Coordinates of N, CA, C and O and ligand atoms in Angstrom, one line a residue:
M1 N 29.3 -14.4 39.5 CA 30.6 -13.6 39.5 C 31.2 -13.6 38.2 O 31.6 -12.5 37.7
L2 N 31.3 -14.8 37.4 CA 31.8 -14.7 36.1 C 31.0 -13.8 35.2 O 31.5 -13.1 34.4
R3 N 29.8 -14.1 35.3 CA 28.8 -13.4 34.3 C 29.0 -11.9 34.5 O 28.9 -11.1 33.6
Q4 N 29.0 -11.5 35.9 CA 29.1 -10.1 36.1 C 30.4 -9.5 35.5 O 30.5 -8.4 35.0
T5 N 31.5 -10.3 35.7 CA 32.8 -9.8 35.2 C 32.7 -9.7 33.6 O 33.3 -8.7 33.0
L6 N 32.1 -10.6 33.0 CA 32.0 -10.7 31.5 C 31.3 -9.4 31.1 O 31.5 -8.8 30.2
L7 N 30.0 -9.2 31.8 CA 29.2 -8.0 31.5 C 29.9 -6.7 31.6 O 29.7 -5.9 30.9
L8 N 30.7 -6.7 32.8 CA 31.5 -5.5 33.0 C 32.5 -5.2 31.8 O 32.6 -4.0 31.3
L9 N 33.3 -6.3 31.4 CA 34.3 -6.2 30.3 C 33.4 -5.8 29.1 O 33.9 -4.9 28.3
H10 N 32.3 -6.4 28.8 CA 31.6 -6.1 27.6 C 31.2 -4.8 27.5 O 31.3 -4.1 26.6
L11 N 30.7 -4.2 28.6 CA 30.2 -2.8 28.7 C 31.4 -1.8 28.6 O 31.2 -0.7 28.1
L12 N 32.5 -2.1 29.3 CA 33.6 -1.2 29.3 C 34.1 -1.2 27.8 O 34.4 0.0 27.3
G13 N 34.1 -2.2 27.0 CA 34.5 -2.2 25.7 C 33.5 -1.4 24.8 O 33.9 -0.6 24.0
V14 N 32.2 -1.6 25.1 CA 31.1 -0.8 24.2 C 31.3 0.6 24.5 O 31.2 1.5 23.7
I15 N 31.5 1.0 25.9 CA 31.6 2.5 26.2 C 32.7 3.1 25.5 O 32.7 4.2 24.9
A16 N 34.0 2.4 25.5 CA 35.2 2.9 24.9 C 34.9 3.1 23.3 O 35.2 4.1 22.7
W17 N 34.3 2.1 22.8 CA 34.1 2.1 21.3 C 33.2 3.1 20.8 O 33.4 4.0 20.0
L18 N 32.0 3.2 21.4 CA 30.9 4.0 20.9 C 31.2 5.4 21.5 O 31.1 6.4 20.7
G19 N 31.8 5.5 22.7 CA 32.2 6.9 23.1 C 33.4 7.5 22.3 O 33.3 8.7 21.9
G20 N 34.3 6.7 21.9 CA 35.4 7.1 21.0 C 34.9 7.6 19.7 O 35.3 8.7 19.1
M21 N 34.0 6.8 19.0 CA 33.5 7.2 17.7 C 32.6 8.5 17.8 O 32.6 9.3 17.0
F22 N 31.8 8.6 18.9 CA 31.0 9.8 19.1 C 31.9 11.0 19.3 O 31.6 12.0 18.6
F23 N 32.9 10.9 20.1 CA 33.9 12.0 20.3 C 34.5 12.5 18.9 O 34.6 13.6 18.6
A24 N 35.0 11.4 18.2 CA 35.7 11.7 16.9 C 34.7 12.3 16.0 O 35.0 13.4 15.3
Y25 N 33.5 11.8 15.9 CA 32.5 12.3 14.8 C 32.0 13.7 15.1 O 32.0 14.6 14.2
F26 N 31.6 13.9 16.3 CA 30.8 15.1 16.6 C 31.7 16.2 17.3 O 31.1 17.3 17.2
C27 N 32.9 15.9 17.8 CA 33.6 16.8 18.4 C 34.9 17.2 17.6 O 35.2 18.3 17.2
L28 N 35.8 16.1 17.5 CA 37.1 16.4 16.8 C 37.0 16.7 15.4 O 37.7 17.6 14.9
R29 N 36.0 16.1 14.7 CA 35.9 16.3 13.2 C 35.6 17.7 13.0 O 36.3 18.4 12.2
P30 N 34.5 18.3 13.4 CA 34.2 19.7 13.2 C 35.3 20.7 13.7 O 35.5 21.7 13.0
A31 N 35.9 20.4 14.7 CA 37.0 21.3 15.4 C 38.2 21.3 14.4 O 38.7 22.3 14.1
A32 N 38.7 20.1 14.0 CA 39.8 20.0 13.2 C 39.5 20.7 11.8 O 40.4 21.4 11.2
A33 N 38.3 20.5 11.3 CA 37.9 21.2 9.9 C 37.9 22.6 10.1 O 38.3 23.3 9.1
Q34 N 37.5 23.2 11.3 CA 37.4 24.7 11.4 C 38.8 25.2 11.6 O 39.1 26.3 11.2
V35 N 39.8 24.4 12.3 CA 41.1 25.1 12.8 C 42.2 24.8 11.9 O 43.2 25.5 11.7
L36 N 42.1 23.6 11.2 CA 43.3 23.1 10.4 C 43.1 23.0 9.0 O 42.0 22.5 8.5
Q37 N 44.2 23.2 8.2 CA 44.3 22.9 6.8 C 44.5 21.5 6.5 O 45.1 20.8 7.3
P38 N 44.2 21.0 5.3 CA 44.4 19.6 5.0 C 45.9 19.1 5.4 O 46.0 17.9 5.9
P39 N 47.0 19.8 5.0 CA 48.3 19.3 5.4 C 48.5 19.1 6.9 O 49.4 18.3 7.2
Q40 N 47.8 19.8 7.6 CA 47.9 19.5 9.2 C 46.8 18.6 9.5 O 47.1 17.8 10.5
R41 N 45.6 18.8 9.1 CA 44.3 18.1 9.5 C 44.4 16.6 9.2 O 44.2 15.7 10.1
L42 N 44.9 16.3 8.1 CA 44.8 14.8 7.6 C 45.9 13.9 8.4 O 45.6 12.9 8.9
P43 N 47.2 14.5 8.7 CA 48.2 13.7 9.5 C 47.7 13.7 11.0 O 48.0 12.7 11.5
L44 N 46.9 14.7 11.4 CA 46.4 14.5 12.7 C 45.4 13.3 12.8 O 45.4 12.5 13.8
W45 N 44.5 13.3 11.8 CA 43.6 12.1 11.8 C 44.4 10.8 11.7 O 44.0 9.9 12.4
S46 N 45.4 10.7 10.9 CA 46.2 9.5 10.7 C 46.8 9.1 12.0 O 46.8 8.0 12.4
A47 N 47.4 10.1 12.7 CA 48.1 9.8 14.1 C 47.1 9.5 15.0 O 47.3 8.6 16.0
T48 N 45.8 10.1 15.1 CA 44.7 9.8 16.0 C 44.3 8.3 15.8 O 44.3 7.5 16.8
F49 N 44.1 7.9 14.5 CA 43.6 6.6 14.3 C 44.8 5.5 14.6 O 44.4 4.4 14.8
A50 N 45.8 6.0 14.4 CA 47.1 5.0 14.7 C 47.1 4.6 16.2 O 47.5 3.6 16.5
R51 N 46.5 5.4 17.0 CA 46.4 5.2 18.5 C 45.0 4.5 18.8 O 44.9 3.6 19.5
F52 N 43.9 5.0 18.1 CA 42.6 4.7 18.5 C 42.3 3.2 17.9 O 41.7 2.4 18.6
L53 N 42.6 3.0 16.8 CA 42.2 1.7 16.1 C 42.8 0.5 16.8 O 42.1 -0.5 17.0
P54 N 44.1 0.4 17.1 CA 44.7 -0.8 17.8 C 43.9 -1.0 19.2 O 43.6 -2.2 19.6
L55 N 43.6 0.1 19.9 CA 42.9 -0.1 21.2 C 41.5 -0.6 21.0 O 41.1 -1.4 21.8
M56 N 40.9 -0.1 19.9 CA 39.5 -0.6 19.6 C 39.5 -2.0 19.0 O 38.4 -2.8 19.3
A57 N 40.6 -2.4 18.4 CA 40.6 -3.9 18.1 C 40.6 -4.7 19.3 O 39.9 -5.7 19.3
V58 N 41.3 -4.3 20.3 CA 41.2 -5.0 21.7 C 39.8 -5.0 22.1 O 39.2 -6.0 22.6
A59 N 39.2 -3.8 22.1 CA 37.8 -3.7 22.7 C 36.8 -4.6 21.8 O 36.0 -5.3 22.4
V60 N 37.0 -4.6 20.6 CA 36.1 -5.3 19.7 C 36.1 -6.9 20.0 O 35.1 -7.6 20.2
V61 N 37.4 -7.3 20.2 CA 37.7 -8.8 20.6 C 37.0 -9.1 21.9 O 36.3 -10.0 22.1
V62 N 37.2 -8.1 22.9 CA 36.6 -8.4 24.2 C 35.2 -8.4 24.2 O 34.5 -9.2 24.7
I63 N 34.6 -7.4 23.4 CA 33.1 -7.4 23.3 C 32.5 -8.7 22.8 O 31.6 -9.3 23.4
I64 N 33.1 -9.1 21.7 CA 32.5 -10.3 21.0 C 32.8 -11.5 21.9 O 31.9 -12.4 22.0
A65 N 34.0 -11.7 22.4 CA 34.4 -12.8 23.2 C 33.5 -13.0 24.4 O 32.9 -13.9 24.8
S66 N 33.2 -11.7 25.2 CA 32.4 -11.8 26.4 C 31.0 -12.0 26.1 O 30.2 -12.8 26.7
G67 N 30.5 -11.3 24.9 CA 29.1 -11.4 24.4 C 28.8 -12.9 24.1 O 27.8 -13.5 24.5
L68 N 29.7 -13.5 23.3 CA 29.4 -14.9 23.0 C 29.5 -15.9 24.2 O 28.6 -16.8 24.1
H69 N 30.3 -15.6 25.0 CA 30.4 -16.5 26.3 C 29.0 -16.4 27.1 O 28.5 -17.3 27.4
M70 N 28.5 -15.1 27.2 CA 27.3 -14.8 27.9 C 26.1 -15.5 27.0 O 25.2 -16.1 27.6
L71 N 26.1 -15.2 25.8 CA 25.1 -15.7 24.9 C 25.0 -17.3 24.9 O 23.9 -17.9 25.3
F72 N 26.1 -18.0 24.8 CA 26.1 -19.4 24.7 C 26.0 -20.2 26.1 O 25.6 -21.3 26.1
S73 N 26.2 -19.3 27.2 CA 26.1 -20.0 28.5 C 24.6 -20.1 28.7 O 24.2 -20.9 29.6
V74 N 23.8 -19.2 28.2 CA 22.2 -19.3 28.2 C 21.7 -20.3 27.2 O 20.7 -20.9 27.3
G75 N 22.3 -20.2 26.0 CA 21.9 -21.0 24.8 C 21.1 -20.2 24.0 O 20.3 -19.4 24.2
L76 N 21.4 -20.4 22.5 CA 20.7 -19.6 21.6 C 19.1 -19.7 21.6 O 18.5 -18.8 21.4
G77 N 18.7 -21.0 21.9 CA 17.2 -21.1 21.9 C 16.6 -20.4 23.0 O 15.4 -19.8 23.0
A78 N 17.2 -20.2 24.2 CA 16.6 -19.5 25.4 C 17.0 -18.0 25.3 O 16.3 -17.3 26.1
A79 N 17.7 -17.6 24.4 CA 18.1 -16.2 24.5 C 17.0 -15.3 23.9 O 16.4 -15.8 23.0
P80 N 16.8 -14.1 24.6 CA 15.8 -13.2 24.1 C 16.2 -12.8 22.7 O 17.3 -12.8 22.3
I81 N 15.1 -12.3 21.9 CA 15.4 -12.0 20.5 C 16.4 -10.8 20.5 O 17.2 -10.6 19.5
G82 N 16.4 -9.8 21.6 CA 17.3 -8.8 21.5 C 18.7 -9.3 21.5 O 19.6 -8.4 21.0
W83 N 19.1 -10.3 22.2 CA 20.4 -10.8 22.2 C 20.8 -11.3 20.8 O 21.9 -11.1 20.4
H84 N 19.8 -11.9 20.0 CA 20.1 -12.3 18.7 C 20.4 -11.1 17.7 O 21.4 -11.2 16.9
V85 N 19.6 -10.1 17.9 CA 19.8 -8.8 17.1 C 21.2 -8.3 17.5 O 21.9 -7.9 16.6
M86 N 21.6 -8.3 18.8 CA 22.7 -7.8 19.4 C 23.9 -8.5 18.5 O 24.9 -7.9 18.1
F87 N 23.8 -9.9 18.6 CA 24.8 -10.7 18.0 C 25.0 -10.5 16.5 O 26.1 -10.2 15.9
G88 N 23.8 -10.3 15.8 CA 23.8 -10.1 14.3 C 24.3 -8.8 14.0 O 25.4 -8.6 13.1
V89 N 23.7 -7.8 14.5 CA 24.2 -6.3 14.2 C 25.6 -6.1 14.8 O 26.4 -5.4 14.0
G90 N 25.9 -6.6 16.0 CA 27.3 -6.4 16.5 C 28.3 -7.0 15.6 O 29.4 -6.5 15.5
S91 N 27.9 -8.2 14.9 CA 28.9 -8.8 13.9 C 29.2 -7.9 12.8 O 30.3 -7.8 12.3
V92 N 28.2 -7.3 12.4 CA 28.2 -6.3 11.2 C 29.1 -5.1 11.6 O 30.0 -4.8 10.7
M93 N 28.9 -4.6 12.9 CA 29.8 -3.6 13.3 C 31.3 -4.0 13.2 O 32.1 -3.2 12.9
A94 N 31.5 -5.2 13.8 CA 32.9 -5.6 13.7 C 33.5 -5.8 12.3 O 34.6 -5.4 12.2
V95 N 32.7 -6.2 11.4 CA 33.2 -6.2 10.0 C 33.5 -4.9 9.5 O 34.5 -4.6 8.8
V96 N 32.6 -3.9 9.8 CA 32.8 -2.5 9.4 C 34.0 -1.9 10.0 O 34.9 -1.3 9.3
F97 N 34.3 -2.3 11.3 CA 35.4 -1.9 11.9 C 36.7 -2.5 11.2 O 37.7 -1.8 11.0
G98 N 36.6 -3.8 10.9 CA 37.8 -4.4 10.2 C 38.0 -3.7 8.9 O 39.3 -3.5 8.6
A99 N 37.0 -3.3 8.1 CA 37.2 -2.5 6.9 C 38.0 -1.3 7.1 O 38.9 -1.0 6.3
V100 N 37.5 -0.6 8.2 CA 38.3 0.7 8.5 C 39.7 0.5 8.8 O 40.6 1.1 8.4
Y101 N 40.0 -0.5 9.7 CA 41.4 -0.7 10.3 C 42.2 -1.3 9.3 O 43.3 -0.8 9.1
L102 N 41.8 -2.3 8.5 CA 42.6 -3.1 7.7 C 42.6 -2.5 6.1 O 43.5 -2.9 5.5
R103 N 41.7 -1.9 5.7 CA 41.6 -1.4 4.4 C 41.8 0.1 4.2 O 42.7 0.5 3.5
V104 N 40.9 0.9 4.8 CA 40.9 2.4 4.5 C 42.0 3.2 5.3 O 42.6 4.0 4.7
F105 N 42.1 2.7 6.5 CA 43.2 3.4 7.3 C 44.5 3.4 6.7 O 45.3 4.4 6.7
P106 N 45.0 2.1 6.2 CA 46.3 2.1 5.6 C 46.4 3.0 4.3 O 47.5 3.6 4.1
Q107 N 45.3 3.2 3.8 CA 45.2 4.0 2.6 C 45.5 5.5 3.0 O 46.3 6.3 2.4
L108 N 44.7 5.9 4.1 CA 44.9 7.2 4.6 C 46.4 7.5 5.0 O 47.0 8.5 4.7
K109 N 47.0 6.5 5.7 CA 48.4 6.6 6.1 C 49.3 6.9 5.0 O 50.2 7.7 4.9
A110 N 49.1 6.0 3.9 CA 50.0 6.0 2.7 C 49.9 7.3 2.0 O 50.8 8.0 1.6
H111 N 48.6 7.8 1.9 CA 48.4 9.1 1.1 C 49.0 10.3 2.0 O 49.5 11.2 1.4
C112 N 49.0 10.2 3.3 CA 49.5 11.2 4.1 C 51.1 11.3 3.9 O 51.7 12.2 3.8
A113 N 51.6 10.0 3.9 CA 53.1 10.0 3.9 C 53.5 10.4 2.6 O 54.6 11.1 2.5
A114 N 52.7 10.4 1.5 CA 53.0 10.9 0.1 C 52.5 12.4 0.0 O 52.8 12.8 -1.2
S115 N 52.0 12.9 1.0 CA 51.5 14.3 0.9 C 50.5 14.4 -0.3 O 50.3 15.4 -0.8
S116 N 49.7 13.3 -0.5 CA 48.6 13.3 -1.6 C 47.3 13.8 -0.8 O 46.5 12.8 -0.4
W117 N 47.2 15.0 -0.7 CA 46.0 15.5 0.3 C 44.6 15.2 -0.3 O 43.8 14.8 0.5
P118 N 44.4 15.4 -1.7 CA 43.0 14.9 -2.0 C 42.6 13.5 -1.9 O 41.6 13.1 -1.4
E119 N 43.7 12.7 -2.1 CA 43.4 11.2 -1.9 C 43.3 10.9 -0.4 O 42.4 10.1 0.0
A120 N 44.1 11.6 0.4 CA 44.0 11.3 1.9 C 42.6 11.7 2.3 O 42.0 11.1 3.2
G121 N 42.2 12.8 1.8 CA 40.9 13.5 2.1 C 39.7 12.5 1.7 O 38.8 12.2 2.5
A122 N 39.9 11.9 0.6 CA 38.9 10.8 0.2 C 38.8 9.6 1.1 O 37.8 9.2 1.5
A123 N 40.1 9.2 1.5 CA 40.1 8.0 2.5 C 39.5 8.5 3.8 O 38.7 7.7 4.5
L124 N 39.8 9.6 4.2 CA 39.2 10.0 5.5 C 37.7 10.1 5.4 O 37.0 9.8 6.4
N125 N 37.2 10.6 4.3 CA 35.7 10.7 4.1 C 35.1 9.3 4.1 O 34.0 9.1 4.8
R126 N 35.8 8.3 3.6 CA 35.3 6.9 3.6 C 35.2 6.4 5.1 O 34.3 5.9 5.5
I127 N 36.2 6.7 5.8 CA 36.2 6.4 7.2 C 35.1 7.1 8.0 O 34.5 6.5 8.7
R128 N 34.9 8.3 7.6 CA 33.8 9.1 8.2 C 32.4 8.4 8.1 O 31.7 8.2 9.0
Q129 N 32.2 8.0 6.8 CA 31.0 7.4 6.4 C 30.8 6.0 7.2 O 29.7 5.8 7.7
L130 N 32.0 5.3 7.3 CA 31.8 3.9 8.0 C 31.6 4.1 9.5 O 30.9 3.4 10.2
V131 N 32.3 5.2 10.1 CA 32.1 5.5 11.6 C 30.6 5.9 11.7 O 30.1 5.5 12.7
A132 N 30.0 6.7 10.8 CA 28.7 7.2 11.0 C 27.7 5.9 11.0 O 26.8 5.7 11.8
L133 N 28.1 5.0 10.0 CA 27.3 3.7 10.1 C 27.4 3.0 11.3 O 26.3 2.5 11.9
N134 N 28.5 2.8 11.8 CA 28.7 2.0 13.0 C 28.1 2.9 14.3 O 27.6 2.2 15.2
L135 N 28.1 4.1 14.2 CA 27.4 4.8 15.3 C 25.8 4.5 15.3 O 25.3 4.3 16.3
V136 N 25.2 4.5 14.1 CA 23.9 4.2 14.0 C 23.5 2.7 14.4 O 22.7 2.4 15.2
L137 N 24.5 1.8 13.8 CA 24.3 0.4 14.2 C 24.6 0.2 15.8 O 23.8 -0.6 16.4
G138 N 25.4 0.9 16.3 CA 25.6 0.8 17.8 C 24.4 1.2 18.5 O 24.1 0.6 19.5
A139 N 23.8 2.2 18.1 CA 22.5 2.8 18.8 C 21.5 1.6 18.6 O 20.7 1.3 19.6
V140 N 21.4 1.1 17.5 CA 20.4 -0.1 17.3 C 20.7 -1.3 18.3 O 19.9 -1.8 18.9
V141 N 22.1 -1.5 18.4 CA 22.5 -2.7 19.3 C 22.1 -2.4 20.7 O 21.6 -3.3 21.4
V142 N 22.4 -1.1 21.2 CA 22.1 -0.8 22.5 C 20.5 -0.9 22.7 O 20.1 -1.4 23.8
A143 N 19.7 -0.4 21.8 CA 18.3 -0.5 21.9 C 18.0 -2.0 22.1 O 17.1 -2.3 22.8
A144 N 18.6 -2.8 21.2 CA 18.2 -4.3 21.2 C 18.6 -4.8 22.6 O 17.8 -5.7 23.1
A145 N 19.7 -4.4 23.1 CA 20.1 -4.9 24.4 C 19.1 -4.5 25.5 O 18.7 -5.4 26.4
V146 N 18.8 -3.3 25.5 CA 17.8 -2.8 26.4 C 16.4 -3.5 26.3 O 15.8 -3.8 27.3
S147 N 16.0 -3.7 25.1 CA 14.7 -4.3 24.8 C 14.7 -5.7 25.4 O 13.5 -6.3 25.6
A148 N 15.8 -6.4 25.7 CA 15.8 -7.8 26.1 C 15.6 -7.8 27.7 O 15.5 -8.8 28.3
R149 N 15.5 -6.6 28.2 CA 15.3 -6.6 29.8 C 13.9 -7.0 30.2 O 13.0 -6.5 29.4
Ligands
HEM1 C1 28.7 -9.1 18.6 C2 28.4 -10.0 19.5 C3 27.7 -9.6 20.8 C4 27.2 -10.6 21.6 C5 27.1 -12.0 21.2 C6 26.6 -10.0 22.7 C7 25.8 -10.6 23.8 C8 25.4 -10.0 24.8 C9 24.7 -10.8 26.0 C10 24.4 -12.1 26.0 C11 24.3 -9.8 26.8 C12 23.6 -10.1 28.0 C13 24.2 -10.1 29.3 C14 23.3 -10.2 30.5 O1 22.2 -9.5 30.6 O2 23.4 -11.1 31.3 C15 24.8 -8.4 26.4 C16 24.6 -7.3 27.0 C17 24.8 -6.0 26.5 N1 25.4 -5.8 25.2 FE1 26.1 -7.3 23.9 N2 26.8 -8.6 22.6 C18 27.5 -8.4 21.4 C19 27.9 -7.1 21.0 C20 27.4 -5.8 21.5 C21 27.7 -4.6 20.9 C22 28.5 -4.3 19.6 C23 27.1 -3.6 21.8 C24 27.1 -2.2 21.6 C25 27.3 -1.5 20.5 C26 26.6 -4.4 22.9 C27 25.8 -3.8 23.9 C28 25.4 -4.4 25.0 C29 24.7 -3.7 26.3 C30 24.6 -2.2 26.4 C31 24.5 -4.8 27.1 C32 23.8 -4.6 28.6 C33 22.3 -4.9 28.4 C34 21.7 -5.0 29.8 O3 22.3 -5.3 30.8 O4 20.6 -4.6 29.8 N3 26.7 -5.6 22.7 N4 25.5 -8.7 25.3

């Protein structure tokens, strides 16, 4: 019962995180670029991330806490290789998320507040690259999780 609850929380966090990044990258990004000019588009992204990132911080904590609990209740030695890969690559994803939330997003916000659109655009582009990286790593982690079945 505890393990099923932890797995449920783990997967709900994963779905929100990967699904949110997928939507932002493949749907909102091209639509916003098509419809809005930088003075409208960049504040939209800033306001979107101001809501998305704190929610994902909760999701990342839930994913790691539930994952570690499930991993250590089995023991590192007995865990399949896929779980080790999940732990390693998932930790890298968490660091990349931290860089977006704590480093690049504050820059985007500050440049938007100052109406410095080229600088804000550069910050948004760095976030885009980091989100693309985490989408690829997320796919690797899900493949590793499935391979452990
Ligand atoms: C970073 C620390 C993480 C740890 C320690 C961890 C650990 C685990 C463990 C032990 C399980 C197996 C539960 C079971 O079958 O009883 C699991 C399941 C799973 N994890 Fe993670 N995980 C982590 C991060 C992630 C991330 C970042 C993702 C996705 C991007 C992810 C995706 C999944 C999926 C899809 C399953 C379900 C696998 C299945 O039931 O076949 N995990 N995780």
